[in-house]
C-alpha cells in the first residue's frame, strides 16, 4: 500500500524483527509500523483506534492455530479481517559472535514455544541434553543472546533477527517440516477490504459459529448448509467456549464472498437452525516472498 | 486400581505436584508413579515398555487441546487410550514465605504458559505491569520461587505445589473462568480398558481421521456417516497435517463402543469414502474429586 498524503498506523506483534514484523513490512512497506508487546495489546490498539490496522499471527502450518488470537477475537473484540498475509517460516540456530567457535557446546537454547516445537526433532537428535528456555518471541530470544556475549547460549529465530542483533547463524533451516508457513491476519475496526496486488483473487470469509445447545448432529446440519450450496470450506476448527469441557465454538473459512446471494441464504439458514453466526468479513491473501 | 501382587509403573508429566501428578494419584493411588520431564518422554516410555501406562494432558476447558499430546500420538506413536481422568483446575498465586508481606509488590510472575493464559484477566487487572515468565510446568515455577527467597517473585499453580515447596498462597482461585477442567488420558501399548469405579458408564472412542485429498465436502460426508446412525460426537477438532497450510487431520470423540455393530459399519463406510481412520480405543472417564 502506498499513500503520499497519509501514513497508516499499523500495530504488529513485536519486537522488531519478529515474524509478525516481516509479514507487516511485506504488505505495508511504507506505513507507520508500530511494535506492541502482546497479541491482546495489538487488538486493543485497533479497537481503541490508536492504530488503523493490526497484524497478528492466526495459524501456523505445523503448530496450528494461535489460540490467543482466536479467543481474543471471539470473546473480547469486535473487529474485521481485511486482509491476510501468508509468510514462509524459516528457523535458524544463532549464537553471539563471541561464542561462534563454541556453538556445539551451547548450554541453553532460547526461543518462542512455537519455534521450539517447530524444531522439536532437530533439537531432540542434536541437542537432547541442552535445556530449552521459552521466550515471548523469537526476536526476544535473539536479543537475550546478543546481551550475554559471555554465555554459551543460542537462540532460534529468523535471519532478520540475527542481522538486527548482530548474531551469527550457525545452522540454517532447522525446522522439522519443510512446508512451514504462518497466516497473519490484518484487523480493522471497519469491514473494508485491503486491495492486495499479488493475491490469487480468491475471496475468503471467516465465520465464528456457536451451535444450538445440546443438539447432537448440529455440526452435521451446519456443514450441510454449505455443502449443498457448493460453498467450499478451507478450514474448520473448534475452540472451547470456556463454559465447560465439551462446549465449543467453530471457526470456519468459506471460499466465497460474504455478499454472494448463496452466502446470505446460508447465514439465514444457520440462524434458523439456532446457530449464532458472526462474519469477520471477506478478505484476500497476500503471499509474502520470504 | 489396587493390586497386591504387582505394582504398575505409571509415567506422568512431572515434576511431582504437577496437575498431571494430581490426576495420576487419583486414579493410581497405589501404583509406582514416575515423573517424566516432557510429554514425548512419557509417550516414549510406554512405547518402549519402560512403563505400563502414561498419564498426559489432552485438553483443557479454557485453553483447548494440548497440541503436543495430539500431534505426538498421531505422528510418532502407536498407542491406545485405556482411560480418561477429568480434573478440576484451580490456580493460586503463591510466594516464598520470606516475601509474604511484600507480595503486592512482586516484580515477576512465573508459571506454565497455559496457567498464565487461564489467569489472563486477573493478571491484566491486578498486575498489568509485572513481567510474566514462562516455565515448563506450574510445579517448576513453584520450585523456582522456593529456591529464591531473596527475590520478590510469585508463582501460579495448584495447592499441592505450594505445600510441597513450602510456599504461601496469597490469592486463591485466580483463574478467569469457573469451569476450568482438564482431561488427562491414560495411554497403553495394548487396547485394553481400565475398570473405572466412579465413571458414568458412558463408553467413549477416540478416532483420528484423515480426509481424502482435495475433496470439498468430505468432512460433511464423514459427519453424515455418524449422524444417520445416531452416533453422537462429543468433540471434533482439526489439527494441521504438517504438510502445508490448509491440510488437516481430525480428532473425533464418539460416544459409543468401537465394538458396537453401528461403529463397525461406520468404520467400513469411512474407509469406502477414502478416509484413513485410526481408533485409539474405547475408554471410560474417571471424575477426580479435586
Coordinates of C-alpha atoms in Angstrom, one line a residue:
Chain A
X1 CA 0.0 0.0 0.0
X2 CA 1.3 3.4 -0.9
X3 CA -0.1 6.7 0.0
X4 CA 1.6 10.0 -0.4
X5 CA -0.7 12.1 1.8
X6 CA -1.1 10.0 4.9
X7 CA 0.7 7.1 6.5
X8 CA -1.5 4.4 8.1
X9 CA -0.6 3.3 11.6
X10 CA -0.1 -0.5 11.8
X11 CA 0.3 -2.4 15.0
X12 CA 2.2 -5.6 14.9
X13 CA 3.3 -8.2 17.5
X14 CA 6.8 -7.1 18.2
X15 CA 9.6 -6.7 18.9
X16 CA 11.2 -5.5 15.6
X17 CA 12.5 -8.5 13.6
X18 CA 9.7 -10.8 14.8
X19 CA 7.9 -12.9 12.2
X20 CA 4.9 -10.5 12.5
X21 CA 7.2 -7.7 11.7
X22 CA 8.4 -9.5 8.5
X23 CA 4.8 -10.1 7.4
X24 CA 3.8 -6.5 8.2
X25 CA 6.8 -5.0 6.3
X26 CA 5.8 -7.0 3.2
X27 CA 2.2 -5.7 3.0
X28 CA 2.9 -2.3 4.5
X29 CA 6.4 -1.2 3.3
X30 CA 5.6 2.5 3.5
X31 CA 3.3 2.8 6.5
X32 CA 4.0 3.6 10.1
X33 CA 4.5 0.2 11.7
X34 CA 4.4 0.1 15.5
X35 CA 5.6 -2.8 17.7
X36 CA 3.3 -4.0 20.5
X37 CA 4.3 -6.4 23.2
X38 CA 1.3 -8.9 23.1
X39 CA -1.5 -10.0 20.8
X40 CA -4.2 -8.5 23.1
X41 CA -2.4 -5.2 23.1
X42 CA -2.3 -5.2 19.2
X43 CA -6.0 -6.0 19.1
X44 CA -6.9 -3.4 21.7
X45 CA -4.9 -0.7 19.8
X46 CA -7.2 -1.2 16.8
X47 CA -10.4 -1.4 18.9
X48 CA -9.5 1.9 20.6
X49 CA -8.4 3.5 17.2
X50 CA -4.9 4.1 18.4
X51 CA -3.9 2.5 15.1
X52 CA -5.7 1.8 11.8
X53 CA -4.7 -1.9 11.4
X54 CA -3.1 -4.7 13.4
X55 CA -1.2 -7.6 12.1
X56 CA -1.3 -10.7 14.3
X57 CA -0.5 -14.4 13.7
X58 CA -3.6 -16.6 13.2
X59 CA -2.3 -20.1 12.3
X60 CA 0.9 -21.9 11.6
X61 CA 1.1 -24.9 9.3
X62 CA 2.9 -27.0 11.9
X63 CA 1.7 -25.8 15.3
X64 CA -1.8 -25.0 14.3
X65 CA -3.9 -22.0 15.4
X66 CA -2.7 -19.3 17.7
X67 CA -5.4 -19.7 20.4
X68 CA -4.8 -16.3 22.0
X69 CA -5.6 -14.5 18.7
X70 CA -8.8 -16.6 18.0
X71 CA -10.1 -16.5 21.6
X72 CA -9.4 -12.7 22.0
X73 CA -11.2 -12.0 18.6
X74 CA -14.2 -14.2 19.8
X75 CA -14.5 -13.2 23.4
X76 CA -13.1 -9.7 23.7
X77 CA -13.1 -7.8 20.4
X78 CA -15.5 -6.7 17.6
X79 CA -13.2 -6.4 14.6
X80 CA -13.0 -7.4 11.0
X81 CA -10.3 -9.2 9.0
X82 CA -9.5 -7.0 6.0
X83 CA -6.5 -9.0 4.6
X84 CA -4.3 -12.0 5.2
X85 CA -0.5 -12.5 4.8
X86 CA 1.0 -15.9 4.2
X87 CA 4.7 -16.0 5.2
X88 CA 7.2 -18.8 4.9
X89 CA 8.8 -19.5 8.3
X90 CA 12.4 -20.5 8.4
X91 CA 14.1 -21.1 11.7
X92 CA 17.8 -20.8 12.2
X93 CA 20.2 -21.5 15.1
X94 CA 22.2 -18.4 16.1
X95 CA 24.8 -17.5 18.6
X96 CA 26.7 -14.5 19.8
X97 CA 29.8 -13.6 17.7
X98 CA 31.9 -14.1 20.8
X99 CA 30.7 -17.7 21.0
X100 CA 30.8 -18.6 17.4
X101 CA 33.6 -21.3 17.8
X102 CA 31.9 -22.8 20.8
X103 CA 28.4 -23.2 19.5
X104 CA 28.5 -27.0 19.5
X105 CA 28.9 -26.8 23.3
X106 CA 25.9 -24.5 23.9
X107 CA 24.4 -24.8 27.4
X108 CA 21.0 -23.3 26.7
X109 CA 18.7 -22.7 23.8
X110 CA 16.1 -19.8 23.8
X111 CA 13.1 -19.3 21.7
X112 CA 9.3 -18.9 21.5
X113 CA 7.5 -22.1 22.4
X114 CA 6.1 -22.5 18.8
X115 CA 9.6 -22.2 17.3
X116 CA 11.0 -24.7 19.8
X117 CA 8.1 -27.1 18.8
X118 CA 8.8 -26.5 15.1
X119 CA 12.4 -27.6 15.6
X120 CA 11.5 -30.5 18.0
X121 CA 13.2 -33.3 16.1
X122 CA 16.3 -31.3 15.3
X123 CA 16.7 -30.4 19.0
X124 CA 16.0 -33.9 20.1
X125 CA 18.6 -35.5 17.9
X126 CA 21.2 -32.7 18.0
X127 CA 20.9 -31.2 21.5
X128 CA 18.9 -33.6 23.6
X129 CA 20.6 -32.7 26.8
X130 CA 20.6 -28.9 26.4
X131 CA 17.9 -27.1 28.4
X132 CA 15.3 -25.2 26.4
X133 CA 14.1 -21.9 27.6
X134 CA 10.9 -20.2 26.5
X135 CA 10.8 -16.5 25.5
X136 CA 7.9 -14.3 24.5
X137 CA 9.1 -14.1 20.8
X138 CA 12.0 -15.4 18.7
X139 CA 13.3 -11.8 18.4
X140 CA 13.3 -11.6 22.2
X141 CA 15.5 -14.7 22.3
X142 CA 17.9 -13.2 19.8
X143 CA 18.1 -10.0 21.9
X144 CA 18.9 -12.0 25.0
X145 CA 21.7 -13.9 23.3
X146 CA 23.1 -10.6 22.0
X147 CA 23.1 -9.1 25.5
X148 CA 25.0 -12.0 27.0
X149 CA 28.3 -12.4 25.0
X150 CA 29.9 -14.3 27.9
X151 CA 27.3 -17.0 28.0
X152 CA 27.5 -20.0 25.7
X153 CA 23.8 -19.9 24.6
X154 CA 21.8 -20.0 21.3
X155 CA 18.6 -18.5 20.0
X156 CA 16.2 -19.9 17.4
X157 CA 14.7 -17.4 15.0
X158 CA 14.6 -15.8 11.6
X159 CA 17.6 -14.3 9.6
X160 CA 16.3 -10.7 10.2
X161 CA 16.6 -11.1 13.9
X162 CA 20.2 -12.5 13.6
X163 CA 21.1 -9.4 11.5
X164 CA 19.4 -6.9 13.7
X165 CA 21.0 -8.2 16.9
X166 CA 24.4 -9.0 15.3
X167 CA 24.3 -12.8 15.8
X168 CA 25.9 -15.5 13.7
X169 CA 23.7 -18.2 12.2
X170 CA 25.4 -21.5 12.8
X171 CA 22.8 -23.9 11.4
X172 CA 20.2 -22.9 8.8
X173 CA 16.6 -24.2 8.3
X174 CA 16.5 -26.4 11.4
X175 CA 12.6 -26.6 11.4
X176 CA 11.5 -30.2 11.1
X177 CA 8.9 -29.8 8.3
X178 CA 9.6 -28.1 5.0
X179 CA 6.1 -26.7 4.4
X180 CA 6.2 -24.2 7.3
X181 CA 4.1 -21.2 6.7
X182 CA 2.2 -18.9 9.0
X183 CA -1.0 -17.0 8.3
X184 CA -1.2 -13.5 9.7
X185 CA -4.5 -11.5 9.6
X186 CA -4.9 -7.8 9.2
X187 CA -7.5 -6.5 11.6
X188 CA -9.6 -3.3 11.3
X189 CA -12.5 -1.7 13.1
X190 CA -14.3 -1.3 9.7
X191 CA -15.5 -4.0 7.3
X192 CA -13.4 -2.9 4.4
X193 CA -11.1 -4.9 2.1
X194 CA -7.4 -4.2 1.5
X195 CA -6.5 -4.2 -2.2
X196 CA -3.9 -6.9 -2.4
X197 CA -1.8 -7.0 -5.5
X198 CA -0.3 -10.5 -5.7
X199 CA -3.5 -12.2 -4.4
X200 CA -4.9 -15.2 -6.3
X201 CA -8.2 -13.4 -6.4
X202 CA -10.0 -15.9 -4.2
X203 CA -12.2 -14.2 -1.6
X204 CA -12.3 -15.8 1.8
X205 CA -14.8 -15.2 4.6
X206 CA -14.1 -16.2 8.2
X207 CA -17.1 -17.1 10.3
X208 CA -17.3 -17.7 14.1
X209 CA -20.2 -20.0 14.8
X210 CA -21.8 -21.3 18.0
X211 CA -24.1 -24.3 17.7
X212 CA -27.5 -24.6 19.5
X213 CA -27.0 -26.2 22.9
X214 CA -27.1 -29.9 23.3
X215 CA -28.1 -30.6 19.8
X216 CA -26.5 -33.9 18.6
X217 CA -25.8 -33.7 14.9
X218 CA -25.9 -29.9 14.8
X219 CA -22.5 -29.6 13.3
X220 CA -23.5 -32.0 10.5
X221 CA -26.5 -29.8 9.7
X222 CA -24.3 -26.7 9.7
X223 CA -21.9 -28.3 7.2
X224 CA -25.0 -29.4 5.1
X225 CA -25.9 -25.7 4.8
X226 CA -22.6 -25.1 3.0
X227 CA -22.2 -28.4 1.2
X228 CA -25.4 -28.4 -0.8
X229 CA -24.7 -24.9 -2.0
X230 CA -21.2 -25.9 -3.1
X231 CA -19.7 -23.4 -0.8
X232 CA -16.2 -24.9 0.0
X233 CA -14.6 -24.6 3.4
X234 CA -10.9 -24.3 3.5
X235 CA -10.8 -24.7 7.3
X236 CA -12.9 -25.8 10.3
X237 CA -11.7 -25.7 13.8
X238 CA -13.2 -26.0 17.2
X239 CA -12.2 -23.9 20.2
X240 CA -13.5 -24.2 23.8
X241 CA -16.3 -21.8 24.7
X242 CA -14.7 -21.6 28.2
X243 CA -18.1 -22.6 29.7
X244 CA -17.1 -26.2 30.4
X245 CA -15.4 -29.2 28.8
X246 CA -17.1 -30.2 25.6
X247 CA -18.6 -26.8 24.8
X248 CA -17.0 -25.4 21.6
X249 CA -17.4 -22.6 19.1
X250 CA -16.2 -23.1 15.5
X251 CA -14.1 -21.1 13.2
X252 CA -15.0 -21.7 9.5
X253 CA -13.2 -20.3 6.5
X254 CA -15.5 -20.2 3.4
X255 CA -14.0 -19.7 0.0
X256 CA -16.7 -17.2 -1.0
X257 CA -17.6 -13.5 -0.7
X258 CA -20.0 -12.8 2.2
X259 CA -22.1 -10.7 -0.1
X260 CA -22.8 -13.5 -2.6
X261 CA -26.5 -14.5 -2.6
X262 CA -25.6 -18.1 -1.7
X263 CA -23.7 -16.9 1.4
X264 CA -26.6 -14.6 2.5
X265 CA -29.0 -17.6 2.3
X266 CA -26.6 -19.8 4.2
X267 CA -26.4 -17.2 7.0
X268 CA -30.2 -17.0 7.2
X269 CA -30.5 -20.8 7.3
X270 CA -27.8 -21.1 10.0
X271 CA -29.8 -18.6 12.1
X272 CA -32.9 -20.6 11.5
X273 CA -31.1 -23.7 12.8
X274 CA -30.5 -21.9 16.1
X275 CA -26.8 -21.1 15.4
X276 CA -25.1 -17.8 16.3
X277 CA -23.0 -16.7 13.3
X278 CA -20.6 -13.8 13.2
X279 CA -18.8 -12.9 10.0
X280 CA -15.4 -11.4 10.4
X281 CA -15.6 -10.2 6.8
X282 CA -14.3 -11.1 3.4
X283 CA -10.6 -10.7 2.5
X284 CA -7.8 -11.6 0.1
X285 CA -4.5 -13.2 0.8
X286 CA -1.1 -11.6 0.2
X287 CA 1.7 -14.2 -0.5
X288 CA 4.8 -12.8 1.1
X289 CA 8.1 -13.5 -0.8
X290 CA 10.1 -14.6 2.3
Chain B
X1 CA -6.6 -49.6 40.9
X2 CA -5.4 -52.0 43.6
X3 CA -3.2 -55.0 43.2
X4 CA -1.5 -56.8 46.0
X5 CA 0.9 -58.8 43.9
X6 CA 2.3 -56.3 41.5
X7 CA 2.6 -52.5 41.2
X8 CA 2.0 -51.0 37.7
X9 CA 4.6 -48.5 36.5
X10 CA 2.8 -45.2 35.5
X11 CA 4.6 -42.3 33.8
X12 CA 3.3 -38.8 34.3
X13 CA 4.2 -35.4 33.2
X14 CA 6.3 -34.2 36.1
X15 CA 7.6 -32.8 38.3
X16 CA 5.9 -34.0 41.4
X17 CA 2.9 -31.8 42.3
X18 CA 2.1 -31.0 38.7
X19 CA -1.6 -31.2 37.7
X20 CA -0.7 -34.5 35.8
X21 CA 0.6 -35.8 39.1
X22 CA -2.7 -34.9 40.9
X23 CA -4.7 -36.7 38.1
X24 CA -2.4 -39.8 38.3
X25 CA -2.6 -40.0 42.1
X26 CA -6.4 -40.1 41.9
X27 CA -6.6 -43.0 39.5
X28 CA -3.5 -44.8 40.6
X29 CA -3.1 -44.2 44.4
X30 CA -1.2 -47.4 45.0
X31 CA 1.0 -47.8 41.9
X32 CA 4.5 -46.8 41.1
X33 CA 4.1 -43.3 39.6
X34 CA 7.2 -42.0 37.9
X35 CA 7.7 -38.3 36.8
X36 CA 9.0 -37.6 33.3
X37 CA 10.1 -34.2 32.0
X38 CA 8.1 -33.9 28.8
X39 CA 5.0 -35.3 27.1
X40 CA 7.1 -37.1 24.3
X41 CA 9.2 -38.7 27.0
X42 CA 6.0 -40.0 28.8
X43 CA 4.7 -41.4 25.5
X44 CA 8.1 -42.9 24.5
X45 CA 8.3 -44.7 27.9
X46 CA 5.0 -46.6 27.2
X47 CA 6.0 -47.3 23.6
X48 CA 9.3 -48.8 24.8
X49 CA 7.6 -50.7 27.6
X50 CA 9.7 -48.9 30.3
X51 CA 6.3 -48.3 32.0
X52 CA 2.8 -49.9 31.7
X53 CA 0.8 -46.6 31.4
X54 CA 1.4 -42.9 30.8
X55 CA -0.9 -40.1 32.0
X56 CA -0.7 -36.9 29.9
X57 CA -2.9 -33.8 29.5
X58 CA -5.1 -33.9 26.4
X59 CA -7.4 -30.9 26.6
X60 CA -8.2 -28.0 28.9
X61 CA -11.7 -26.4 29.1
X62 CA -10.2 -22.9 28.7
X63 CA -7.1 -23.3 26.7
X64 CA -8.2 -26.1 24.4
X65 CA -6.2 -29.1 23.2
X66 CA -2.6 -29.8 24.2
X67 CA -1.2 -29.9 20.6
X68 CA 2.0 -31.7 21.6
X69 CA 0.0 -34.7 23.0
X70 CA -2.3 -34.9 20.0
X71 CA 0.4 -34.5 17.4
X72 CA 2.8 -36.9 19.1
X73 CA 0.0 -39.5 19.3
X74 CA -0.8 -39.0 15.6
X75 CA 2.7 -38.7 14.1
X76 CA 5.0 -40.6 16.3
X77 CA 3.3 -43.2 18.5
X78 CA 1.1 -46.3 18.1
X79 CA -0.7 -46.4 21.4
X80 CA -4.3 -46.8 22.8
X81 CA -6.3 -44.7 25.3
X82 CA -7.4 -47.0 28.1
X83 CA -8.9 -44.4 30.4
X84 CA -9.5 -40.7 30.9
X85 CA -9.3 -38.6 34.1
X86 CA -11.2 -35.3 34.4
X87 CA -9.6 -33.0 37.0
X88 CA -10.8 -29.6 38.2
X89 CA -8.0 -27.0 37.7
X90 CA -7.6 -24.3 40.4
X91 CA -4.8 -21.8 40.1
X92 CA -3.5 -19.9 43.0
X93 CA -0.9 -17.1 43.4
X94 CA 1.9 -18.1 45.8
X95 CA 5.1 -16.5 47.1
X96 CA 8.1 -17.5 49.2
X97 CA 7.4 -17.3 53.0
X98 CA 10.2 -14.8 53.3
X99 CA 8.3 -12.5 50.9
X100 CA 4.8 -13.0 52.3
X101 CA 4.3 -9.4 53.4
X102 CA 5.7 -7.9 50.2
X103 CA 3.6 -9.9 47.8
X104 CA 1.6 -6.9 46.4
X105 CA 4.9 -5.5 45.2
X106 CA 6.0 -8.6 43.3
X107 CA 8.4 -8.0 40.4
X108 CA 7.9 -11.1 38.3
X109 CA 5.3 -13.9 38.0
X110 CA 6.3 -17.4 36.9
X111 CA 4.1 -20.2 35.5
X112 CA 3.3 -22.5 32.6
X113 CA 2.0 -20.6 29.6
X114 CA -1.4 -22.3 29.9
X115 CA -1.7 -21.3 33.5
X116 CA -0.7 -17.7 32.7
X117 CA -3.4 -17.7 29.9
X118 CA -6.0 -19.2 32.3
X119 CA -5.4 -16.2 34.6
X120 CA -5.1 -13.6 31.8
X121 CA -7.7 -11.2 33.1
X122 CA -6.7 -11.4 36.7
X123 CA -3.1 -10.6 35.8
X124 CA -4.2 -7.9 33.4
X125 CA -6.3 -6.0 36.0
X126 CA -4.2 -6.8 39.1
X127 CA -0.5 -6.9 37.9
X128 CA -0.6 -5.4 34.4
X129 CA 3.0 -4.0 34.7
X130 CA 4.6 -7.1 36.3
X131 CA 6.6 -9.2 33.8
X132 CA 5.4 -12.7 33.2
X133 CA 7.9 -15.5 32.8
X134 CA 7.1 -18.9 31.2
X135 CA 8.2 -22.2 32.9
X136 CA 7.9 -25.8 31.7
X137 CA 5.3 -26.5 34.4
X138 CA 3.4 -24.9 37.3
X139 CA 5.4 -27.0 39.7
X140 CA 8.7 -25.8 38.1
X141 CA 7.6 -22.2 38.8
X142 CA 6.8 -23.1 42.5
X143 CA 10.3 -24.7 42.8
X144 CA 11.9 -21.6 41.4
X145 CA 10.2 -19.3 43.8
X146 CA 11.1 -21.6 46.7
X147 CA 14.8 -21.5 45.7
X148 CA 14.9 -17.7 45.5
X149 CA 13.7 -16.4 48.9
X150 CA 15.5 -13.1 48.4
X151 CA 13.6 -12.3 45.2
X152 CA 10.1 -10.7 45.3
X153 CA 8.5 -13.1 42.8
X154 CA 5.4 -15.2 42.6
X155 CA 4.3 -18.5 41.0
X156 CA 0.9 -19.6 39.8
X157 CA 0.0 -23.2 40.4
X158 CA -2.0 -25.7 42.5
X159 CA -2.2 -26.0 46.2
X160 CA -0.2 -29.2 46.3
X161 CA 2.8 -27.5 44.7
X162 CA 2.5 -24.7 47.3
X163 CA 2.6 -27.3 50.0
X164 CA 5.4 -29.3 48.5
X165 CA 7.7 -26.3 48.0
X166 CA 6.7 -24.6 51.3
X167 CA 5.2 -21.5 49.6
X168 CA 2.4 -19.3 50.9
X169 CA -0.8 -18.9 48.8
X170 CA -1.6 -15.2 48.8
X171 CA -4.6 -15.2 46.4
X172 CA -6.8 -18.3 45.8
X173 CA -8.6 -19.3 42.6
X174 CA -7.3 -16.6 40.3
X175 CA -8.3 -18.4 37.1
X176 CA -10.7 -16.3 35.0
X177 CA -13.3 -18.9 34.2
X178 CA -15.0 -21.0 36.8
X179 CA -15.5 -24.2 34.7
X180 CA -11.8 -25.0 34.4
X181 CA -11.2 -28.7 34.0
X182 CA -8.5 -30.7 32.2
X183 CA -8.9 -34.1 30.5
X184 CA -5.9 -36.4 31.0
X185 CA -5.7 -39.6 29.0
X186 CA -4.1 -42.9 30.2
X187 CA -2.1 -44.4 27.4
X188 CA -1.1 -48.1 27.0
X189 CA 0.6 -50.2 24.3
X190 CA -2.4 -52.6 24.5
X191 CA -6.0 -52.0 23.5
X192 CA -7.5 -52.8 27.0
X193 CA -9.9 -50.8 29.2
X194 CA -9.2 -49.7 32.7
X195 CA -12.0 -50.6 35.1
X196 CA -13.1 -47.2 36.4
X197 CA -15.2 -47.1 39.5
X198 CA -16.8 -43.7 39.5
X199 CA -17.3 -43.5 35.8
X200 CA -20.8 -42.6 34.4
X201 CA -20.7 -45.8 32.3
X202 CA -20.6 -43.9 29.0
X203 CA -18.0 -45.5 26.7
X204 CA -16.1 -43.1 24.5
X205 CA -14.0 -43.9 21.4
X206 CA -11.4 -41.5 20.1
X207 CA -10.7 -41.6 16.3
X208 CA -8.0 -39.9 14.3
X209 CA -9.2 -39.3 10.8
X210 CA -7.6 -38.1 7.5
X211 CA -9.9 -37.0 4.7
X212 CA -9.4 -37.9 1.1
X213 CA -7.2 -35.2 -0.6
X214 CA -8.8 -32.1 -2.2
X215 CA -12.4 -33.4 -1.7
X216 CA -14.6 -30.4 -1.0
X217 CA -17.5 -31.5 1.3
X218 CA -15.6 -34.6 2.6
X219 CA -16.0 -33.6 6.2
X220 CA -19.7 -33.2 5.7
X221 CA -19.9 -36.8 4.3
X222 CA -17.8 -38.0 7.3
X223 CA -20.2 -36.4 9.8
X224 CA -23.2 -37.9 7.8
X225 CA -21.7 -41.4 8.5
X226 CA -22.2 -40.8 12.2
X227 CA -25.3 -38.6 12.1
X228 CA -27.6 -41.0 10.3
X229 CA -26.6 -43.8 12.7
X230 CA -27.3 -41.6 15.8
X231 CA -23.7 -41.9 16.9
X232 CA -23.1 -38.7 18.9
X233 CA -19.8 -36.9 18.8
X234 CA -18.7 -35.2 21.9
X235 CA -15.8 -33.4 20.2
X236 CA -14.4 -32.7 16.8
X237 CA -11.1 -30.9 16.3
X238 CA -8.8 -30.2 13.4
X239 CA -5.0 -30.3 13.6
X240 CA -2.5 -29.5 10.9
X241 CA -1.1 -32.5 9.0
X242 CA 2.2 -30.6 8.8
X243 CA 2.2 -31.0 5.0
X244 CA 1.1 -27.4 4.3
X245 CA -1.4 -24.7 5.4
X246 CA -4.9 -26.0 5.0
X247 CA -4.2 -29.7 5.3
X248 CA -5.7 -31.1 8.5
X249 CA -6.5 -34.3 10.3
X250 CA -9.4 -34.6 12.7
X251 CA -9.8 -35.9 16.2
X252 CA -13.3 -37.1 16.8
X253 CA -14.7 -38.4 20.1
X254 CA -17.7 -40.7 19.6
X255 CA -20.0 -41.6 22.5
X256 CA -20.1 -45.3 21.7
X257 CA -18.1 -48.5 22.0
X258 CA -15.8 -49.3 19.0
X259 CA -17.1 -52.9 19.0
X260 CA -20.8 -51.9 18.5
X261 CA -22.1 -53.1 15.1
X262 CA -23.0 -49.4 14.2
X263 CA -19.5 -48.3 14.8
X264 CA -18.0 -51.2 12.8
X265 CA -20.2 -50.2 9.8
X266 CA -19.3 -46.6 10.2
X267 CA -15.6 -47.5 10.0
X268 CA -16.2 -49.5 6.9
X269 CA -18.1 -46.7 5.3
X270 CA -15.4 -44.1 6.2
X271 CA -12.8 -46.4 4.5
X272 CA -15.0 -46.6 1.4
X273 CA -15.2 -42.8 1.3
X274 CA -11.4 -42.8 1.1
X275 CA -10.7 -41.7 4.7
X276 CA -7.9 -43.1 6.8
X277 CA -9.4 -43.9 10.2
X278 CA -7.5 -45.0 13.3
X279 CA -9.3 -45.8 16.5
X280 CA -7.3 -45.2 19.7
X281 CA -9.7 -47.5 21.5
X282 CA -12.8 -47.2 23.8
X283 CA -12.4 -46.0 27.4
X284 CA -14.3 -44.7 30.4
X285 CA -13.9 -41.4 32.3
X286 CA -12.7 -41.1 35.9
X287 CA -14.1 -37.9 37.6
X288 CA -11.4 -36.8 40.0
X289 CA -12.5 -35.2 43.2
X290 CA -10.1 -32.2 43.2

